[in-house]
Amino acid sequence: MTLTQNQSTATEISPRELYARLLSAQPFFILDVRNEEEFKRMPIEGHATLRTLNLPYFDFIEDEEAALARMPKDVTEVVVVCAKGGASQYVAEVLNNHGYRAVSLSEGMIGWGNYYDVRDVVSKEWGRIVQIARPARGDLSFAIISGEQAVLIDPLRHINVYRELIDHAGAKLTLILDTHVHADHISGGPALAKETGAPYYIHPYDAIHPIDMLPAVIAYEPLRDGQVFQIGQVRITTIWYPGHTLGQVNFLAETPDGGRYLFTGDGIFLRSFGRPDLGGKGEAWTPILYRSMFEWLPRHLTDDTVILPAHFSSLEEDAGNGIFAAPFAQVRAQNDSLRPRSLEEFTTFVLSHLPVFPPEYVEIKRVNIGLVEPCEGKASELELGKNICALAG
Amino acid sequence: MPHFDQTLDVKGAKCPMPLVKSRKAIAELPVGQVLQVISTDRGSVADFQGWAKTAKNVELIAQETVQENGQELYVHYLRRTA
Ligand SMILES: [Fe+2]
């Protein structure tokens, strides 16, 4: 095959279509043509039905026949992915010339990493709760819209997604809440506050970098335990939940129809919970997390309280329709890590399930309280890969 | 800067073109000679390493990053070994 500048292009699949396929749990095959190192750092993950093979594009350029011979024999339909969408286009064409039906992921992993999925968790007379996910990273954020007011909880870095959502709903952003100062991704909170004038709240304990011991230089309002906010007909109560960070809070939203929605941040996840070591003091913070989890939070939990965490670790946590939320009774039944334990057992469990500590997490916390201001390139480099905020499974 | 016999300028070319063109240039190079490839594609650094590892007749001798008019150039030196 000769490659010229005005070649016909192989069919593309958009990040949105890719995500729909990943959620559907239908079996399909991804050929990742990046180099091995990049592939290992951030593969596309899906349900157990997803098969992925890494065959770098340069293997196709070096020896096309040899590379084709390494394709699985039972596959005809292929989604090809690379870093930016160029090499996958090249390989998809090679495959199409050899009897495969191959499509290339447009904009590659960069496009996938920056793709946001927006969908309603609930939509009622009093208003809506909207989940805004960044699926490649397993990051979840939320909007509550009621009357003409909107609050954002844990907004992510690409703030236009939120501005469009709220504009489209004919509402005004009146409140920005972060459950904690994040370590794995850059918050959109401070930038949204600057652009819209809405107040940005974090707990003051998180406004000190836990390793540098330097105070925040961004503008923020201090959250306190028990603080109540009213957004239209929805009442939001702040519940201090130290452990993952010292200033971690949960927000309990109560709706006029008796609904209870608990935004847990990096507290409880659907299948795990937030690790207590990202402040560099895992042994000291583990007993604090224990008290939050087993003594303080249960007072606010009912079986039908819907748990809405800030992360998922696997698409298997999808409760249906791409919503990563479930009533507490179901979470308790599915999440073995929440099982009652003595403090000693809990400590042993936590310390033996800590995943790697990504070194960039220290820097991301600096960014989130304004100690460092990265350019766009640096910011997306810091956010490469999926979050590692949960205990290892 | 290592010794080289020919230069291939792929500035501005996006992945996979730097590698496609280098593969072609190596095929036209006498055995034993060295090709200098000048690219603006940052991804080419890791990809040329990966390619040279599995390629039949390519040895990656050196790679360097140089500044030119405020932009980064990624320069690769490849020897045809067979
Ligand atoms: Fe996190």
Short mmCIF file of C-alpha atoms and ligand atoms in Angstrom, two decimals:
data_model
loop_
_atom_site.label_atom_id
_atom_site.label_comp_id
_atom_site.label_asym_id
_atom_site.label_seq_id
_atom_site.Cartn_x
_atom_site.Cartn_y
_atom_site.Cartn_z
CA MET A 1 0.00 0.00 0.00
CA THR A 2 1.30 3.46 -0.78
CA LEU A 3 0.40 6.27 1.51
CA THR A 4 -0.12 9.67 -0.01
CA GLN A 5 -1.38 12.87 1.51
CA ASN A 6 -4.76 12.69 -0.17
CA GLN A 7 -5.48 9.07 0.60
CA SER A 8 -9.04 7.96 1.21
CA THR A 9 -9.57 7.76 4.93
CA ALA A 10 -10.81 4.79 6.92
CA THR A 11 -14.08 5.24 8.79
CA GLU A 12 -13.78 6.83 12.18
CA ILE A 13 -15.48 6.21 15.47
CA SER A 14 -15.96 9.14 17.84
CA PRO A 15 -15.23 8.99 21.57
CA ARG A 16 -18.98 9.19 22.16
CA GLU A 17 -19.64 6.13 19.98
CA LEU A 18 -16.75 4.31 21.60
CA TYR A 19 -18.16 4.97 25.06
CA ALA A 20 -21.61 3.72 24.02
CA ARG A 21 -19.99 0.48 22.86
CA LEU A 22 -17.94 0.13 26.02
CA LEU A 23 -21.04 0.62 28.19
CA SER A 24 -23.14 -1.80 26.14
CA ALA A 25 -20.93 -4.71 27.27
CA GLN A 26 -21.26 -6.20 23.80
CA PRO A 27 -18.06 -8.05 22.93
CA PHE A 28 -15.71 -6.09 20.69
CA PHE A 29 -12.08 -5.87 19.80
CA ILE A 30 -9.69 -2.95 20.24
CA LEU A 31 -6.33 -2.91 18.50
CA ASP A 32 -4.13 -0.40 20.29
CA VAL A 33 -1.26 0.63 18.00
CA ARG A 34 0.67 2.87 20.41
CA ASN A 35 4.05 1.77 21.73
CA GLU A 36 3.96 -0.70 24.58
CA GLU A 37 4.81 1.81 27.31
CA GLU A 38 2.00 4.22 26.41
CA PHE A 39 -0.43 1.35 26.07
CA LYS A 40 0.40 0.03 29.53
CA ARG A 41 0.13 3.43 31.14
CA MET A 42 -3.42 4.03 29.95
CA PRO A 43 -5.27 1.30 28.08
CA ILE A 44 -8.94 1.67 27.17
CA GLU A 45 -10.87 -0.34 29.73
CA GLY A 46 -14.33 -1.81 29.52
CA HIS A 47 -16.38 -4.77 30.56
CA ALA A 48 -14.90 -8.26 30.68
CA THR A 49 -16.26 -8.77 27.14
CA LEU A 50 -13.78 -6.25 25.74
CA ARG A 51 -10.67 -7.74 24.13
CA THR A 52 -7.63 -5.57 23.59
CA LEU A 53 -4.39 -6.26 21.77
CA ASN A 54 -1.35 -4.01 21.58
CA LEU A 55 0.46 -4.15 18.24
CA PRO A 56 2.44 -0.94 17.65
CA TYR A 57 1.80 0.81 14.33
CA PHE A 58 5.51 0.69 13.50
CA ASP A 59 5.28 -3.09 13.39
CA PHE A 60 2.80 -2.64 10.51
CA ILE A 61 5.19 -0.24 8.78
CA GLU A 62 8.20 -2.50 9.30
CA ASP A 63 6.62 -5.77 8.25
CA GLU A 64 2.95 -5.65 7.36
CA GLU A 65 2.55 -9.39 6.79
CA ALA A 66 4.17 -10.29 10.11
CA ALA A 67 1.99 -7.80 11.98
CA LEU A 68 -1.18 -9.06 10.30
CA ALA A 69 -0.23 -12.62 11.22
CA ARG A 70 -0.36 -11.61 14.88
CA MET A 71 -4.03 -10.57 14.68
CA PRO A 72 -6.42 -12.98 16.40
CA LYS A 73 -7.92 -15.41 13.88
CA ASP A 74 -11.54 -15.02 15.00
CA VAL A 75 -11.71 -11.25 14.63
CA THR A 76 -13.07 -9.27 11.69
CA GLU A 77 -14.34 -6.07 13.29
CA VAL A 78 -11.67 -3.89 14.82
CA VAL A 79 -11.54 -0.52 16.56
CA VAL A 80 -8.03 0.84 16.11
CA VAL A 81 -6.67 3.41 18.56
CA CYS A 82 -3.44 5.38 18.88
CA ALA A 83 -2.28 8.55 20.61
CA LYS A 84 -3.73 11.18 18.28
CA GLY A 85 -5.67 9.36 15.57
CA GLY A 86 -3.07 9.36 12.78
CA ALA A 87 -1.38 6.00 13.18
CA SER A 88 -4.71 4.29 13.91
CA GLN A 89 -6.03 5.68 10.62
CA TYR A 90 -3.01 4.17 8.84
CA VAL A 91 -3.40 0.75 10.45
CA ALA A 92 -7.18 0.71 9.95
CA GLU A 93 -6.56 1.14 6.22
CA VAL A 94 -4.07 -1.69 6.16
CA LEU A 95 -6.63 -3.88 7.91
CA ASN A 96 -9.45 -2.83 5.60
CA ASN A 97 -7.27 -3.77 2.63
CA HIS A 98 -6.95 -7.23 4.12
CA GLY A 99 -10.59 -8.06 4.64
CA TYR A 100 -11.15 -6.59 8.09
CA ARG A 101 -13.81 -4.04 8.96
CA ALA A 102 -11.70 -1.56 10.88
CA VAL A 103 -12.54 1.88 12.22
CA SER A 104 -10.15 4.38 13.74
CA LEU A 105 -10.83 6.28 16.97
CA SER A 106 -10.88 9.94 15.95
CA GLU A 107 -8.41 12.09 17.90
CA GLY A 108 -7.01 8.97 19.53
CA MET A 109 -6.35 8.69 23.24
CA ILE A 110 -6.15 12.47 23.58
CA GLY A 111 -9.75 12.76 22.42
CA TRP A 112 -10.80 9.82 24.56
CA GLY A 113 -9.04 11.21 27.64
CA ASN A 114 -10.83 14.55 27.24
CA TYR A 115 -14.25 13.11 26.46
CA TYR A 116 -17.07 14.03 28.84
CA ASP A 117 -20.32 12.11 29.19
CA VAL A 118 -23.33 13.99 30.56
CA ARG A 119 -26.54 12.26 31.68
CA ASP A 120 -29.35 12.66 34.18
CA VAL A 121 -29.28 10.61 37.36
CA VAL A 122 -32.78 11.78 38.17
CA SER A 123 -35.14 14.27 36.60
CA LYS A 124 -38.20 15.24 38.63
CA GLU A 125 -40.56 18.11 39.19
CA TRP A 126 -38.22 19.74 41.69
CA GLY A 127 -35.30 19.58 39.24
CA ARG A 128 -32.46 17.35 38.11
CA ILE A 129 -29.31 15.70 39.29
CA VAL A 130 -26.87 15.36 36.40
CA GLN A 131 -23.77 13.18 36.29
CA ILE A 132 -20.86 14.61 34.32
CA ALA A 133 -18.27 11.86 33.81
CA ARG A 134 -14.83 11.77 32.27
CA PRO A 135 -14.90 8.05 31.52
CA ALA A 136 -11.25 7.56 30.51
CA ARG A 137 -10.15 8.72 33.95
CA GLY A 138 -13.04 7.27 35.94
CA ASP A 139 -13.87 10.77 37.21
CA LEU A 140 -17.42 11.73 38.17
CA SER A 141 -18.86 15.14 38.93
CA PHE A 142 -22.40 16.35 39.45
CA ALA A 143 -24.79 19.21 38.95
CA ILE A 144 -27.98 19.76 40.89
CA ILE A 145 -30.35 22.07 39.10
CA SER A 146 -33.52 23.24 40.85
CA GLY A 147 -35.61 26.30 40.16
CA GLU A 148 -33.24 28.56 38.29
CA GLN A 149 -30.26 27.70 40.44
CA ALA A 150 -27.46 25.24 39.90
CA VAL A 151 -24.73 23.83 42.11
CA LEU A 152 -21.72 21.89 40.86
CA ILE A 153 -20.07 19.22 42.95
CA ASP A 154 -16.46 18.30 42.13
CA PRO A 155 -16.40 19.94 38.65
CA LEU A 156 -13.53 18.71 36.46
CA ARG A 157 -10.99 20.72 34.52
CA HIS A 158 -12.84 21.36 31.22
CA ILE A 159 -15.30 23.90 32.51
CA ASN A 160 -17.17 24.64 29.29
CA VAL A 161 -19.03 21.35 29.68
CA TYR A 162 -20.60 22.71 32.88
CA ARG A 163 -21.28 26.18 31.53
CA GLU A 164 -23.11 24.72 28.53
CA LEU A 165 -25.11 22.32 30.68
CA ILE A 166 -26.27 25.07 33.03
CA ASP A 167 -26.95 27.59 30.24
CA HIS A 168 -28.92 25.00 28.36
CA ALA A 169 -31.04 24.33 31.46
CA GLY A 170 -31.76 28.06 31.73
CA ALA A 171 -30.23 28.13 35.19
CA LYS A 172 -27.54 30.15 36.92
CA LEU A 173 -24.52 28.71 38.67
CA THR A 174 -24.81 29.92 42.25
CA LEU A 175 -22.58 27.51 44.14
CA ILE A 176 -19.46 25.42 43.54
CA LEU A 177 -18.57 22.67 46.00
CA ASP A 178 -15.54 20.39 46.09
CA THR A 179 -15.79 17.39 48.39
CA HIS A 180 -12.02 17.70 48.90
CA VAL A 181 -8.90 19.08 47.26
CA HIS A 182 -8.23 16.41 44.66
CA ALA A 183 -4.90 14.70 44.09
CA ASP A 184 -5.64 12.86 40.86
CA HIS A 185 -7.11 15.59 38.67
CA ILE A 186 -7.27 19.34 38.38
CA SER A 187 -10.46 20.87 39.75
CA GLY A 188 -12.57 23.13 37.56
CA GLY A 189 -13.88 24.89 40.68
CA PRO A 190 -11.49 27.85 40.97
CA ALA A 191 -11.70 28.62 37.22
CA LEU A 192 -15.51 28.43 37.27
CA ALA A 193 -15.63 30.72 40.29
CA LYS A 194 -13.43 33.24 38.51
CA GLU A 195 -15.54 33.17 35.35
CA THR A 196 -19.00 33.17 36.92
CA GLY A 197 -18.53 34.83 40.30
CA ALA A 198 -20.14 31.85 42.05
CA PRO A 199 -18.51 31.09 45.40
CA TYR A 200 -16.13 28.13 45.55
CA TYR A 201 -16.18 26.12 48.77
CA ILE A 202 -13.59 23.72 50.19
CA HIS A 203 -12.92 22.64 53.73
CA PRO A 204 -10.16 24.79 55.28
CA TYR A 205 -8.16 21.70 56.30
CA ASP A 206 -7.71 20.94 52.60
CA ALA A 207 -6.56 24.46 51.89
CA ILE A 208 -3.13 23.54 53.23
CA HIS A 209 -0.91 21.36 51.09
CA PRO A 210 -0.41 18.25 53.27
CA ILE A 211 3.21 17.73 52.23
CA ASP A 212 4.48 21.27 51.56
CA MET A 213 2.46 22.65 54.51
CA LEU A 214 1.79 25.77 52.42
CA PRO A 215 -1.59 27.55 52.44
CA ALA A 216 -3.85 27.94 49.41
CA VAL A 217 -3.48 31.06 47.32
CA ILE A 218 -6.77 30.63 45.44
CA ALA A 219 -9.96 32.38 46.51
CA TYR A 220 -12.27 30.02 48.41
CA GLU A 221 -14.98 29.99 51.03
CA PRO A 222 -14.46 27.70 54.03
CA LEU A 223 -16.84 24.77 54.50
CA ARG A 224 -17.79 23.63 57.97
CA ASP A 225 -19.40 20.47 59.28
CA GLY A 226 -23.18 20.79 59.29
CA GLN A 227 -23.25 23.77 56.93
CA VAL A 228 -26.47 23.88 54.91
CA PHE A 229 -27.04 25.26 51.41
CA GLN A 230 -30.33 25.69 49.62
CA ILE A 231 -30.48 25.31 45.83
CA GLY A 232 -34.02 25.86 44.63
CA GLN A 233 -36.02 23.16 46.41
CA VAL A 234 -32.99 21.05 47.32
CA ARG A 235 -31.33 21.23 50.70
CA ILE A 236 -27.65 20.32 50.88
CA THR A 237 -25.94 19.45 54.15
CA THR A 238 -22.18 19.29 54.62
CA ILE A 239 -20.88 16.24 56.47
CA TRP A 240 -17.24 16.32 57.48
CA TYR A 241 -15.60 13.00 56.59
CA PRO A 242 -11.84 13.22 57.20
CA GLY A 243 -9.63 10.35 56.12
CA HIS A 244 -8.88 10.46 52.39
CA THR A 245 -7.95 14.07 53.11
CA LEU A 246 -8.37 15.86 56.43
CA GLY A 247 -10.87 18.24 54.86
CA GLN A 248 -12.87 15.65 52.90
CA VAL A 249 -16.63 16.20 53.20
CA ASN A 250 -19.74 14.48 51.89
CA PHE A 251 -22.75 16.45 50.70
CA LEU A 252 -26.22 15.14 51.46
CA ALA A 253 -28.86 16.50 49.09
CA GLU A 254 -32.47 16.15 50.24
CA THR A 255 -35.24 16.66 47.72
CA PRO A 256 -38.90 17.60 48.32
CA ASP A 257 -40.05 14.07 47.38
CA GLY A 258 -38.03 12.57 50.21
CA GLY A 259 -35.02 11.62 48.07
CA ARG A 260 -31.62 11.43 49.76
CA TYR A 261 -28.52 11.70 47.61
CA LEU A 262 -25.10 11.47 49.21
CA PHE A 263 -22.18 12.85 47.22
CA THR A 264 -19.29 10.99 48.81
CA GLY A 265 -16.34 12.37 46.84
CA ASP A 266 -13.43 10.04 47.57
CA GLY A 267 -15.12 8.65 50.68
CA ILE A 268 -17.20 5.60 49.86
CA PHE A 269 -16.97 4.29 46.30
CA LEU A 270 -19.40 1.72 44.89
CA ARG A 271 -16.91 -1.15 45.15
CA SER A 272 -14.16 0.33 47.33
CA PHE A 273 -13.33 3.49 49.28
CA GLY A 274 -10.83 6.34 49.08
CA ARG A 275 -7.29 5.58 50.21
CA PRO A 276 -6.03 7.51 53.25
CA ASP A 277 -2.37 7.82 52.22
CA LEU A 278 -2.35 10.47 49.47
CA GLY A 279 -1.46 13.16 52.01
CA GLY A 280 1.73 11.21 52.73
CA LYS A 281 0.49 10.22 56.22
CA GLY A 282 -1.33 6.95 55.63
CA GLU A 283 -0.70 5.46 59.07
CA ALA A 284 -1.88 8.56 60.91
CA TRP A 285 -4.94 9.10 58.73
CA THR A 286 -6.20 5.51 58.68
CA PRO A 287 -7.74 5.65 62.20
CA ILE A 288 -9.31 9.01 61.26
CA LEU A 289 -10.87 7.43 58.19
CA TYR A 290 -12.09 4.57 60.37
CA ARG A 291 -14.02 6.96 62.61
CA SER A 292 -15.52 8.77 59.64
CA MET A 293 -16.60 5.57 57.98
CA PHE A 294 -17.90 3.56 60.89
CA GLU A 295 -18.90 6.12 63.51
CA TRP A 296 -19.83 9.43 61.88
CA LEU A 297 -21.25 8.68 58.48
CA PRO A 298 -23.67 5.83 59.39
CA ARG A 299 -25.88 8.37 61.22
CA HIS A 300 -26.68 9.95 57.89
CA LEU A 301 -27.12 6.74 55.91
CA THR A 302 -30.40 5.07 55.22
CA ASP A 303 -30.80 2.04 52.97
CA ASP A 304 -32.32 4.14 50.22
CA THR A 305 -29.77 6.97 50.39
CA VAL A 306 -28.26 7.06 46.92
CA ILE A 307 -24.46 6.99 46.97
CA LEU A 308 -22.82 9.12 44.26
CA PRO A 309 -19.02 8.91 44.43
CA ALA A 310 -16.42 11.00 42.60
CA HIS A 311 -14.82 7.98 40.93
CA PHE A 312 -15.35 4.58 39.48
CA SER A 313 -12.53 2.08 39.00
CA SER A 314 -14.20 -0.15 36.45
CA LEU A 315 -17.15 0.02 34.06
CA GLU A 316 -18.47 -3.02 35.92
CA GLU A 317 -19.68 -0.45 38.48
CA ASP A 318 -22.13 1.00 35.97
CA ALA A 319 -25.51 0.69 37.69
CA GLY A 320 -27.22 0.79 34.28
CA ASN A 321 -27.32 3.49 31.60
CA GLY A 322 -23.89 4.77 32.50
CA ILE A 323 -24.87 6.01 35.95
CA PHE A 324 -22.35 5.26 38.68
CA ALA A 325 -24.64 5.56 41.67
CA ALA A 326 -26.62 3.10 43.78
CA PRO A 327 -28.73 3.00 46.96
CA PHE A 328 -26.67 2.39 50.08
CA ALA A 329 -28.30 -1.01 50.75
CA GLN A 330 -26.99 -2.20 47.40
CA VAL A 331 -23.55 -0.65 47.89
CA ARG A 332 -23.23 -2.33 51.27
CA ALA A 333 -24.10 -5.70 49.73
CA GLN A 334 -21.65 -5.29 46.81
CA ASN A 335 -18.77 -3.55 48.53
CA ASP A 336 -16.85 -5.95 50.67
CA SER A 337 -14.40 -3.25 51.74
CA LEU A 338 -17.18 -1.62 53.82
CA ARG A 339 -17.64 -4.75 55.92
CA PRO A 340 -17.45 -3.97 59.67
CA ARG A 341 -13.95 -4.48 61.02
CA SER A 342 -12.10 -3.65 64.22
CA LEU A 343 -9.68 -0.73 63.94
CA GLU A 344 -6.77 -3.20 63.89
CA GLU A 345 -8.34 -5.27 61.12
CA PHE A 346 -9.22 -2.13 59.22
CA THR A 347 -5.68 -0.77 59.47
CA THR A 348 -4.19 -4.05 58.27
CA PHE A 349 -6.70 -4.18 55.44
CA VAL A 350 -6.00 -0.61 54.33
CA LEU A 351 -2.22 -0.79 54.55
CA SER A 352 -2.12 -4.07 52.63
CA HIS A 353 -4.33 -2.71 49.82
CA LEU A 354 -2.58 0.54 48.98
CA PRO A 355 -1.85 0.86 45.26
CA VAL A 356 1.16 2.79 43.91
CA PHE A 357 1.37 6.45 44.89
CA PRO A 358 1.58 8.33 41.58
CA PRO A 359 4.30 10.99 42.11
CA GLU A 360 2.35 13.61 40.13
CA TYR A 361 -0.43 13.57 42.76
CA VAL A 362 1.64 15.79 45.04
CA GLU A 363 1.95 18.33 42.23
CA ILE A 364 -1.76 18.15 41.32
CA LYS A 365 -2.67 19.11 44.89
CA ARG A 366 -0.35 22.11 44.51
CA VAL A 367 -2.18 23.11 41.32
CA ASN A 368 -5.56 22.75 43.01
CA ILE A 369 -4.76 25.28 45.73
CA GLY A 370 -3.00 27.64 43.36
CA LEU A 371 0.61 27.01 44.41
CA VAL A 372 1.49 26.05 40.81
CA GLU A 373 -0.12 27.22 37.57
CA PRO A 374 0.47 24.74 34.75
CA CYS A 375 0.08 25.44 31.04
CA GLU A 376 -2.41 23.33 29.07
CA GLY A 377 0.23 20.82 27.99
CA LYS A 378 1.52 20.31 31.51
CA ALA A 379 -2.03 20.08 32.90
CA SER A 380 -3.03 17.29 30.54
CA GLU A 381 0.24 15.47 31.23
CA LEU A 382 -0.48 15.59 34.97
CA GLU A 383 -3.91 14.09 34.34
CA LEU A 384 -2.74 11.21 32.13
CA GLY A 385 -4.22 7.86 32.97
CA LYS A 386 -6.99 6.66 35.20
CA ASN A 387 -7.44 7.78 38.79
CA ILE A 388 -5.78 5.70 41.51
CA CYS A 389 -7.77 7.06 44.43
CA ALA A 390 -9.37 3.80 45.58
CA LEU A 391 -7.81 0.97 47.53
CA ALA A 392 -6.55 -1.82 45.32
CA GLY A 393 -9.10 -4.58 44.74
CA MET B 1 26.13 15.10 17.12
CA PRO B 2 26.94 11.67 15.64
CA HIS B 3 28.26 11.31 12.11
CA PHE B 4 25.56 10.86 9.46
CA ASP B 5 25.42 10.37 5.70
CA GLN B 6 21.97 11.63 4.78
CA THR B 7 19.26 13.80 6.24
CA LEU B 8 15.51 13.39 6.16
CA ASP B 9 13.50 16.45 7.13
CA VAL B 10 10.03 15.52 8.39
CA LYS B 11 9.32 18.72 10.30
CA GLY B 12 5.60 19.30 10.60
CA ALA B 13 4.75 15.72 9.62
CA LYS B 14 2.41 14.02 12.05
CA CYS B 15 2.44 10.44 13.24
CA PRO B 16 2.77 8.00 11.46
CA MET B 17 4.48 9.93 8.62
CA PRO B 18 7.93 10.46 10.26
CA LEU B 19 8.27 6.70 10.63
CA VAL B 20 6.74 5.82 7.26
CA LYS B 21 9.19 8.15 5.50
CA SER B 22 12.15 6.97 7.57
CA ARG B 23 11.38 3.33 6.75
CA LYS B 24 11.41 4.22 3.06
CA ALA B 25 14.60 6.27 3.32
CA ILE B 26 16.42 3.47 5.17
CA ALA B 27 15.45 1.06 2.41
CA GLU B 28 17.17 3.33 -0.11
CA LEU B 29 20.26 3.89 2.04
CA PRO B 30 23.48 1.85 1.42
CA VAL B 31 24.12 -0.72 4.15
CA GLY B 32 26.23 0.71 6.97
CA GLN B 33 25.27 4.34 6.37
CA VAL B 34 23.54 6.60 8.89
CA LEU B 35 20.34 8.59 8.36
CA GLN B 36 19.56 11.71 10.35
CA VAL B 37 15.82 12.29 10.81
CA ILE B 38 14.59 15.70 11.97
CA SER B 39 11.05 15.66 13.37
CA THR B 40 8.78 17.99 15.31
CA ASP B 41 6.62 15.12 16.55
CA ARG B 42 7.38 14.48 20.21
CA GLY B 43 5.84 11.01 20.07
CA SER B 44 8.52 10.02 17.56
CA VAL B 45 11.11 9.71 20.34
CA ALA B 46 9.52 6.68 22.00
CA ASP B 47 8.19 5.29 18.73
CA PHE B 48 11.61 5.27 17.00
CA GLN B 49 13.01 3.40 20.01
CA GLY B 50 10.24 0.84 19.80
CA TRP B 51 10.61 0.49 16.06
CA ALA B 52 14.41 0.04 16.17
CA LYS B 53 14.00 -2.73 18.74
CA THR B 54 11.98 -4.92 16.39
CA ALA B 55 13.14 -3.71 12.98
CA LYS B 56 15.23 -6.11 10.93
CA ASN B 57 17.96 -3.80 9.67
CA VAL B 58 17.74 -0.59 11.69
CA GLU B 59 19.94 0.45 14.59
CA LEU B 60 19.08 3.59 16.57
CA ILE B 61 22.45 5.18 17.33
CA ALA B 62 21.35 8.34 19.09
CA GLN B 63 18.47 10.72 19.72
CA GLU B 64 18.65 14.37 20.66
CA THR B 65 16.29 17.24 21.31
CA VAL B 66 17.34 20.64 20.02
CA GLN B 67 15.71 24.06 20.08
CA GLU B 68 15.18 25.87 16.80
CA ASN B 69 13.33 29.17 16.66
CA GLY B 70 11.48 28.39 19.86
CA GLN B 71 10.31 24.96 18.72
CA GLU B 72 11.63 21.59 19.80
CA LEU B 73 13.20 19.35 17.19
CA TYR B 74 13.53 15.62 17.83
CA VAL B 75 16.52 14.29 15.93
CA HIS B 76 17.11 10.59 15.39
CA TYR B 77 20.19 8.83 13.98
CA LEU B 78 19.51 5.48 12.35
CA ARG B 79 22.04 3.11 10.80
CA ARG B 80 21.09 0.59 8.15
CA THR B 81 22.65 -2.65 9.40
CA ALA B 82 21.79 -5.08 6.60
FE FE C 1 -9.73 11.38 43.48
#
